[in-house]
Coordinates of C-alpha atoms in Angstrom, one line a residue:
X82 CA 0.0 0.0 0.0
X83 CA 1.2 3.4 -1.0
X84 CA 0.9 6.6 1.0
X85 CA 0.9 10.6 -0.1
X86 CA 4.1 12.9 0.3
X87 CA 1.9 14.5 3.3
X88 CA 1.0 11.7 4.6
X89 CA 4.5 10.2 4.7
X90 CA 5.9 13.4 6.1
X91 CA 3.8 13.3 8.8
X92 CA 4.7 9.9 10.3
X93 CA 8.2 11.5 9.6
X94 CA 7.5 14.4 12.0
X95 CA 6.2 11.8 14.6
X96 CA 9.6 9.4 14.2
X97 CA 11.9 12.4 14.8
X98 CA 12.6 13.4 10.8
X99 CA 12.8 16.9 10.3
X100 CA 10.9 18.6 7.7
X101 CA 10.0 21.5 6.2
X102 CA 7.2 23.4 7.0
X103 CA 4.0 22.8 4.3
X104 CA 0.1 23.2 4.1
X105 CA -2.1 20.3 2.3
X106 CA -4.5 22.0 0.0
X107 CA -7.1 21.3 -2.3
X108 CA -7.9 24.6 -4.5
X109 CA -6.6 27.4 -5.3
X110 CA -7.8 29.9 -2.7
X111 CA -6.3 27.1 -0.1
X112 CA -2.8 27.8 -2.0
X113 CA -2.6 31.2 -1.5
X114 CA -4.3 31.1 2.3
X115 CA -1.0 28.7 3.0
X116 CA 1.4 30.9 0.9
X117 CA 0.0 33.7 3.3
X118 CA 0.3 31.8 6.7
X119 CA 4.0 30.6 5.7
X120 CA 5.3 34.2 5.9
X121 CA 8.2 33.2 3.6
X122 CA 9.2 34.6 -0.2
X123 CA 9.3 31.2 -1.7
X124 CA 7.2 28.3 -1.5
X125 CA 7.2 25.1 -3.5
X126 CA 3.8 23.3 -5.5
X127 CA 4.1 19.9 -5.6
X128 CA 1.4 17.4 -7.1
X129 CA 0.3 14.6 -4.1
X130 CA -0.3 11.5 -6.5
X131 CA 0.4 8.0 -6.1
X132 CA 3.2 7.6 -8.8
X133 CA 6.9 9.2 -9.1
X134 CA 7.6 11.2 -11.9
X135 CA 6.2 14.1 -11.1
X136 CA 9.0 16.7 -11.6
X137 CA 10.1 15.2 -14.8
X138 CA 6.3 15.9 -15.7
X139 CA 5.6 19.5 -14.5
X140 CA 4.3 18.8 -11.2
X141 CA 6.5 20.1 -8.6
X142 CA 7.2 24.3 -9.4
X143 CA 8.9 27.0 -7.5
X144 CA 6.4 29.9 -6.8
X145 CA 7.9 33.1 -5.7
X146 CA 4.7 35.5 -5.5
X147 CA 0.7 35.9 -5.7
X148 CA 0.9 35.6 -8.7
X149 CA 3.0 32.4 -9.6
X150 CA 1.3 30.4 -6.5
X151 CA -2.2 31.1 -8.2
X152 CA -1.0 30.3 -11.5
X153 CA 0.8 27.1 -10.9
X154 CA -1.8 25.6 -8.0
X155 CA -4.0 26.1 -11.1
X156 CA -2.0 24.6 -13.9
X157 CA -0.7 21.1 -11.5
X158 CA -4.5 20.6 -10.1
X159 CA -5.3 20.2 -13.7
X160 CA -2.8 17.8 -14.7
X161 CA -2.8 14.0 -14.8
X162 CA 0.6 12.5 -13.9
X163 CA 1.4 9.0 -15.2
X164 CA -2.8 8.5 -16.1
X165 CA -3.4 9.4 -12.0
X166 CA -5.8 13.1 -11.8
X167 CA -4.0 15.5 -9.1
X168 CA -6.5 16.3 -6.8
X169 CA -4.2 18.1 -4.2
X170 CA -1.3 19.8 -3.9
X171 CA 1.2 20.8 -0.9
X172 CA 2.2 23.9 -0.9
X173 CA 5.5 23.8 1.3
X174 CA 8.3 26.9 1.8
X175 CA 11.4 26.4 0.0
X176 CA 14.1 25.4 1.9
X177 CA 18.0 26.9 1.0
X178 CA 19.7 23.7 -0.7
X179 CA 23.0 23.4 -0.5
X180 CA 23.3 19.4 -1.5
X181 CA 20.6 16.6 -2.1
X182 CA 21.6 13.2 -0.6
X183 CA 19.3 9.9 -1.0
X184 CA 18.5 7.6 2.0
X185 CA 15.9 4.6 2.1
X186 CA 15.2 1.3 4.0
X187 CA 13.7 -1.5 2.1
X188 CA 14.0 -5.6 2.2
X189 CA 16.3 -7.6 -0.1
X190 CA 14.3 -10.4 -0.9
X191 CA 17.4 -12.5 -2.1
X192 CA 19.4 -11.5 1.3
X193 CA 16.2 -12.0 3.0
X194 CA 17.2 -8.6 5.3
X195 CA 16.2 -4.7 5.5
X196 CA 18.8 -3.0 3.4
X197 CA 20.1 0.6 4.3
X198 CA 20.5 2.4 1.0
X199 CA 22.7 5.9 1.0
X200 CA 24.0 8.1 -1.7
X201 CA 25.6 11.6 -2.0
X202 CA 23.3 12.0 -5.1
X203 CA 20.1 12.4 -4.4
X204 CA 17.3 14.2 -6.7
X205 CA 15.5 13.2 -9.6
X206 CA 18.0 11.4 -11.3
X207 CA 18.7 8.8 -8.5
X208 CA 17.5 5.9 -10.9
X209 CA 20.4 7.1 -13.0
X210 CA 22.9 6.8 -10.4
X211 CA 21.8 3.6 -9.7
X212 CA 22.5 2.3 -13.2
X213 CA 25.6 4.3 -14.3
X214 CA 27.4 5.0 -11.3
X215 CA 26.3 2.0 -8.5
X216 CA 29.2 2.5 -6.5
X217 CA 27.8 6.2 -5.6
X218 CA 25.2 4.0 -3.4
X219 CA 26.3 2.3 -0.5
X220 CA 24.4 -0.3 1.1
X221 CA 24.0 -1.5 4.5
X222 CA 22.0 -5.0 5.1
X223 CA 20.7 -4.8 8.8
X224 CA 20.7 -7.5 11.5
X225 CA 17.0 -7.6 13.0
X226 CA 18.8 -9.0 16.4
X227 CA 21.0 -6.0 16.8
X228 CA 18.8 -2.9 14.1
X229 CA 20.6 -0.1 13.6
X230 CA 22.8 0.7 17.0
X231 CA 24.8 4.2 16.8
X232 CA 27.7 2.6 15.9
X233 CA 26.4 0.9 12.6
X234 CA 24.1 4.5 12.0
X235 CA 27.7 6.4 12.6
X236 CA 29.1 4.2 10.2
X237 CA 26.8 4.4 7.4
X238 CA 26.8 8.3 7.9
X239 CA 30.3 8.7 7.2
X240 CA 30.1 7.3 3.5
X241 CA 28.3 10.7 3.2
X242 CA 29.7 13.4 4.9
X243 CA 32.6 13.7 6.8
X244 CA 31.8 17.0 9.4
X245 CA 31.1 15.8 12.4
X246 CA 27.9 18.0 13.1
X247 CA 26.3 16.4 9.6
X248 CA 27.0 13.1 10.5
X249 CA 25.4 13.7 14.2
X250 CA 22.4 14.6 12.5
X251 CA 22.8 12.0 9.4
X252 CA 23.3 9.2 12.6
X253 CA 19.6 10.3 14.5
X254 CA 18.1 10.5 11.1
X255 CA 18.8 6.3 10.0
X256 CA 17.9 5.7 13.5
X257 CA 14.7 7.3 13.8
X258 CA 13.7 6.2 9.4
X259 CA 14.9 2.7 10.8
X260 CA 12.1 2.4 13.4
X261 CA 9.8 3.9 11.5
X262 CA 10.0 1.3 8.8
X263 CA 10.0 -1.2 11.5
X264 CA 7.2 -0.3 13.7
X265 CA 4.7 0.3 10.5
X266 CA 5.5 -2.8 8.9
X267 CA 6.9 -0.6 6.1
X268 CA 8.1 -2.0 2.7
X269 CA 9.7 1.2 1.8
X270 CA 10.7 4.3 4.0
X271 CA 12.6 6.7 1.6
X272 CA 13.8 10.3 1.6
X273 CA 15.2 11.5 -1.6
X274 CA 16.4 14.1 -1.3
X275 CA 17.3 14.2 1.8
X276 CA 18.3 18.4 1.6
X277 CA 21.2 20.0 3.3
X278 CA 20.6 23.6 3.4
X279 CA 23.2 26.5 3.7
X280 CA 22.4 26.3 7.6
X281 CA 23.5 23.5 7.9
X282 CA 20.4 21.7 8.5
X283 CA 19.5 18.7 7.0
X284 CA 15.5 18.2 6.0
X285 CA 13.6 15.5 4.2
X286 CA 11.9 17.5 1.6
X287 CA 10.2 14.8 0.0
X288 CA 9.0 11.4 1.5
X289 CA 7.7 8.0 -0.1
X290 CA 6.5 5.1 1.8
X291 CA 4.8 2.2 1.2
X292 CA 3.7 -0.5 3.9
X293 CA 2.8 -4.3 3.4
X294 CA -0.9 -5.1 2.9
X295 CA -0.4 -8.3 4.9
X296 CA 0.6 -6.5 7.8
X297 CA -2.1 -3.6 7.8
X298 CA -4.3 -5.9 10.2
X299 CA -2.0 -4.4 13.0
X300 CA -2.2 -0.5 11.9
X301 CA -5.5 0.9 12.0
X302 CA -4.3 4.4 11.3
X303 CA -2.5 3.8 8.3
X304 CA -4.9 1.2 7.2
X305 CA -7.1 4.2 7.0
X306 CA -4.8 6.1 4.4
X307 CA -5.5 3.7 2.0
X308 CA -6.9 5.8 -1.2
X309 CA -7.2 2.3 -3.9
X310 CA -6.8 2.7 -7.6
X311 CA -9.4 2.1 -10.0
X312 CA -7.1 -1.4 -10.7
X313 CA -7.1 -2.0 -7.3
X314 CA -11.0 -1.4 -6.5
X315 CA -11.2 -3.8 -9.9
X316 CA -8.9 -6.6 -8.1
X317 CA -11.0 -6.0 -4.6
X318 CA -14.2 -6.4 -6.2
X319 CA -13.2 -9.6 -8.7
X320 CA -11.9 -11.5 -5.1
X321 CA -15.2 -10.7 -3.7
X322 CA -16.8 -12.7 -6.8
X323 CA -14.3 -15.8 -6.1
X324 CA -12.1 -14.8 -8.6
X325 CA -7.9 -14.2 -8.4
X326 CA -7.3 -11.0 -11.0
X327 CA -4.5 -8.8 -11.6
X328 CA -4.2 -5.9 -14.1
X329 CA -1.2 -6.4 -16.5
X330 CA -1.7 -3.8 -19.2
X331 CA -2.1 -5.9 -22.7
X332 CA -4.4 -6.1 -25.0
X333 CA -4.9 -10.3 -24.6
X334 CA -7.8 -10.8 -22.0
X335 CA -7.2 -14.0 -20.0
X336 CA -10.1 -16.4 -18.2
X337 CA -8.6 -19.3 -17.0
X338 CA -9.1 -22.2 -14.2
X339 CA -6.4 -22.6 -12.1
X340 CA -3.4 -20.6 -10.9
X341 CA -1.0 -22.6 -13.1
X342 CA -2.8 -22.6 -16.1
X343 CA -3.1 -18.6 -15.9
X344 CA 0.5 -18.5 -15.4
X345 CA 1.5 -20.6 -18.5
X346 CA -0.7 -19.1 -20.8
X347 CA 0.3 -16.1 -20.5
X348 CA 3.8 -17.2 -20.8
X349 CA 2.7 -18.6 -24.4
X350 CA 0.7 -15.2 -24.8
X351 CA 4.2 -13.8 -24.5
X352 CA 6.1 -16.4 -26.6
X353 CA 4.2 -15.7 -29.8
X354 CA 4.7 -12.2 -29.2
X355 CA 1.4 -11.3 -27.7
X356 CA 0.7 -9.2 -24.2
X357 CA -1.5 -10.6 -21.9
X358 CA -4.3 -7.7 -20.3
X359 CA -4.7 -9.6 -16.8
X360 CA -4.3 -12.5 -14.5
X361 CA -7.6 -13.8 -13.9
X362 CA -8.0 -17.3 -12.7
X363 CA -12.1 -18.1 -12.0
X364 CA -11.1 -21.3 -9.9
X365 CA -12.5 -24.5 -9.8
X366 CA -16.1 -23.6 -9.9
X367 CA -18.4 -24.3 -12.7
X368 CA -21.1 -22.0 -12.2
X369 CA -22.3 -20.1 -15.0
X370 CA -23.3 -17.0 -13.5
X371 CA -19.6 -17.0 -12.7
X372 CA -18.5 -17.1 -16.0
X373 CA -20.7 -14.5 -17.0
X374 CA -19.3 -12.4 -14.0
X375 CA -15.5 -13.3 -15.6
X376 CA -16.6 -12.3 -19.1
X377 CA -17.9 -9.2 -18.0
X378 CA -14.9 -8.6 -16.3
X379 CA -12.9 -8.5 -18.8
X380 CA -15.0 -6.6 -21.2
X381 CA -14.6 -3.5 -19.3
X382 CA -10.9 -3.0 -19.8
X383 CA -10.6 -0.7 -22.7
X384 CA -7.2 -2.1 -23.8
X385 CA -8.2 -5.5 -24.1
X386 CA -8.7 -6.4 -27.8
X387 CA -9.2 -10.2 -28.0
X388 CA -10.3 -12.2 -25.3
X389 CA -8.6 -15.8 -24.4
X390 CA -10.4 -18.4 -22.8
X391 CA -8.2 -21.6 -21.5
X392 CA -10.1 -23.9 -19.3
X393 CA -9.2 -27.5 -18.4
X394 CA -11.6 -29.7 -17.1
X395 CA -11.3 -31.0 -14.4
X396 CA -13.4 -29.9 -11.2
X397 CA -15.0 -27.2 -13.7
X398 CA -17.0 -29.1 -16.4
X399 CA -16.5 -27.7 -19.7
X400 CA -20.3 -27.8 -20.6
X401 CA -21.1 -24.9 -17.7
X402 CA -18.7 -22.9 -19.0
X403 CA -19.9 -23.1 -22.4
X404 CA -23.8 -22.5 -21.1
X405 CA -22.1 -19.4 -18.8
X406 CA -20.3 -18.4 -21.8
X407 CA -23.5 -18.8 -24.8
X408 CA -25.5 -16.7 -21.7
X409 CA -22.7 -13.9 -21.4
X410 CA -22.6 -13.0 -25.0
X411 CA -26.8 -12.6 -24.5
X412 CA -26.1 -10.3 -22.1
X413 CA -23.5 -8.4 -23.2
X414 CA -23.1 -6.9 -26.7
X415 CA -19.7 -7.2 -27.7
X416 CA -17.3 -6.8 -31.3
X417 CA -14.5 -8.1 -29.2
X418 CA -13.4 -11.6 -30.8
X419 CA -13.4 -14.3 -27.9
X420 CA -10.8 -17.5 -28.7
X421 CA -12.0 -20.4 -26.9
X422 CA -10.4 -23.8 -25.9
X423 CA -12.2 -26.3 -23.6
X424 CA -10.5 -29.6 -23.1
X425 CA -11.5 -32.1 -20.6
X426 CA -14.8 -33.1 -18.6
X427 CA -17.8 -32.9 -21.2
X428 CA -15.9 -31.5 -23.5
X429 CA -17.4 -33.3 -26.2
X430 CA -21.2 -31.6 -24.7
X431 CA -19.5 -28.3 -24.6
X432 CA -18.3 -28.6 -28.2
X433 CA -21.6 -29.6 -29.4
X434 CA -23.2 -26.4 -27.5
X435 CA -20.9 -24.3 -28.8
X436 CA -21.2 -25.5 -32.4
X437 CA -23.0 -22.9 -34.3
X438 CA -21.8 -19.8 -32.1
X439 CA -19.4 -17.3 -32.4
X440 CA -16.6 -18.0 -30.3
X441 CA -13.3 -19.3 -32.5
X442 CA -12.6 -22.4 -31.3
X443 CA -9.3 -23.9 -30.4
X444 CA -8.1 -27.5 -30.6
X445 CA -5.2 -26.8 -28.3
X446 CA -3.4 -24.1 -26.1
X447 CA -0.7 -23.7 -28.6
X448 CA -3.1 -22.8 -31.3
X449 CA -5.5 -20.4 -29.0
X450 CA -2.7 -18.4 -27.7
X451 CA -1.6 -18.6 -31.6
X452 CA -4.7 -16.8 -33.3
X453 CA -5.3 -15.0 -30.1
X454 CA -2.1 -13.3 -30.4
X455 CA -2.6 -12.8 -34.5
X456 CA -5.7 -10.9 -34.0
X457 CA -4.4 -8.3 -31.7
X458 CA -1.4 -7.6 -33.6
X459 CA -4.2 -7.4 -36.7
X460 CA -6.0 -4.5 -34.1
X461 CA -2.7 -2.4 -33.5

């Protein structure tokens, strides 16, 4: 689960992390009442949206009057970033930057331990750093026996900076990021950049975090954050019908029966050169109505071109599916071409129901996956 900027900075402020001073705000006249009670010349706009990105697309401007704070609140709460709608904005004063550093916790899944990640880079262009220049980030994998004693925090601190006052400061900020990634359950606790400003001050000016759904259970409050994606609200409400779906982007619409058999079609979706639009596995059920539920599903993804139906039978008989499928395409008007392959228990019935219909029908996986694949490259 991902959080806001303002949200993340303000489980910063509880956990010690300094930051700068900002106002959450909605509109326009909101802007300009914070620009107002900041008392300071310049103030940044920054988009709040659930995606990074947004400097590289326009949503984070400096504001140094009336004038500018009206006129960019205006132009970012119009804008989509990366296909999310900016709804808010903070509005925070501009701090004096000296240097951007980077700093994040996160797990290493092959290390199986949190991993401290520092750089003297920081900024933007971090993903950069990461690629050309990997020994400009240091890493740090942390014991959960011992955390992150002063020693070890000290340590990690002096690949950055070498003044003692900076890495007193550097030192209480790993601690305090460190137990906050650990108490919330966090996946991610990252500041980049971490500022240092011509004071000598050093301020998380931005803040990401992100928190593991299986471990919300035990955190009301953030639980409560939790602002779902139209993808996601899609995913909540397919589980609630019995079925396992996940958005993948394609153009290939998948209905499957089992977890396996999603997985190695779209493998063969992919080895004929095709893109699968979604993991959806409708289980072991043969119910019609579920089918029709499944179909519909699918239908509503604009992206999806060709629909691909792969069911073995085993549990499921293949003669529901077919009635669930002939009582689908009643219900729904459709020009999307549906590739059908049924093998298995009353498969011969199914066959012989589906005879005179419209669905293409496959002899094998090979050959669905095959024409499935054909037709949505014919639709690009």
């Amino acid at each position: 689960m991902k959080i806001h900027e303002y949200q993340a900075k303000e489980l910063f402020s509880n956990y010690g992390i300094p930051v700068e001073r900002h106002h959450l705000c909605h509109n326009i006249d909101e802007a300009l009442l914070s620009y107002r009670q900041l008392k300071v010349a310049k103030v940044m706009i920054k988009a709040q949206v659930l995606t990074g990105g947004r400097g590289k697309a326009g949503g984070i401007k400096l504001a140094q009057n009336v004038k500018e704070v009206s006129k960019f609140a205006k132009e970012i709460l119009s804008m989509k970033i990366q296909g999310f709608p900016v709804d808010r904005i903070l509005v925070s004063e501009a701090v004096n930057i000296k240097a951007e550093y980077y700093i994040s916790f996160t797990t290493d899944r092959n290390r199986k331990a949190t991993t401290l990640m520092l750089s003297d880079e920081g900024g933007i262009e971090i993903e950069e750093v990461a690629h050309s220049t990997p020994g400009r980030i240091h890493r740090f994998w942390i014991d959960p026996m011992t955390g992150i004693p002063d020693y070890l925090a000290r340590r990690a601190a002096f690949t950055i900076f070498e003044d003692i006052e900076l890495i007193t400061q550097m030192t209480l900020i790993i601690q305090n990021l460190y137990n906050l990634y650990q108490k919330t359950d966090a996946s991610l606790a990252e500041i980049n950049p971490l500022a240092l400003t011509y004071e000598g001050k050093l301020i998380a000016i931005d803040a990401k975090m992100t928190f593991d759904d299986n471990a919300l259970y035990r955190h009301s409050a953030i639980k409560d954050l939790h602002e779902p994606t139209e993808e996601e609200k899609t995913e909540t409400e397919a589980n609630k019908k019995g079925f396992s779906y996940v958005h993948l982007g394609g153009d290939i619409g998948c209905m499957v029966n089992g977890a396996g058999l999603a997985m190695a079609t779209m493998d063969i979706i992919k080895l004929y050169g095709g893109n699968p639009a979604n993991f959806l596995d409708i289980g072991g059920s043969s119910n019609p109505e579920k089918v029709i539920e499944a179909i519909k599903l699918l239908l509503q993804d604009n992206e999806v071109k060709v629909v691909l139906i792969n069911i073995f039978g085993g549990i499921t008989r293949c003669d529901d599916v077919a009635n669930g499928l002939l009582q689908a395409v009643k219900q729904i008007s459709t020009d999307i071409p549906i590739v059908l392959r049924l093998t298995g228990t009353n498969e011969k019935e199914a066959r012989a129901l589906l005879k005179d219909s419209a669905f293409i029908i496959a002899q094998t996986m090979s050959e669905a996956a095959q024409v499935a694949v054909d037709i949505s490259l014919k639709n690009t």
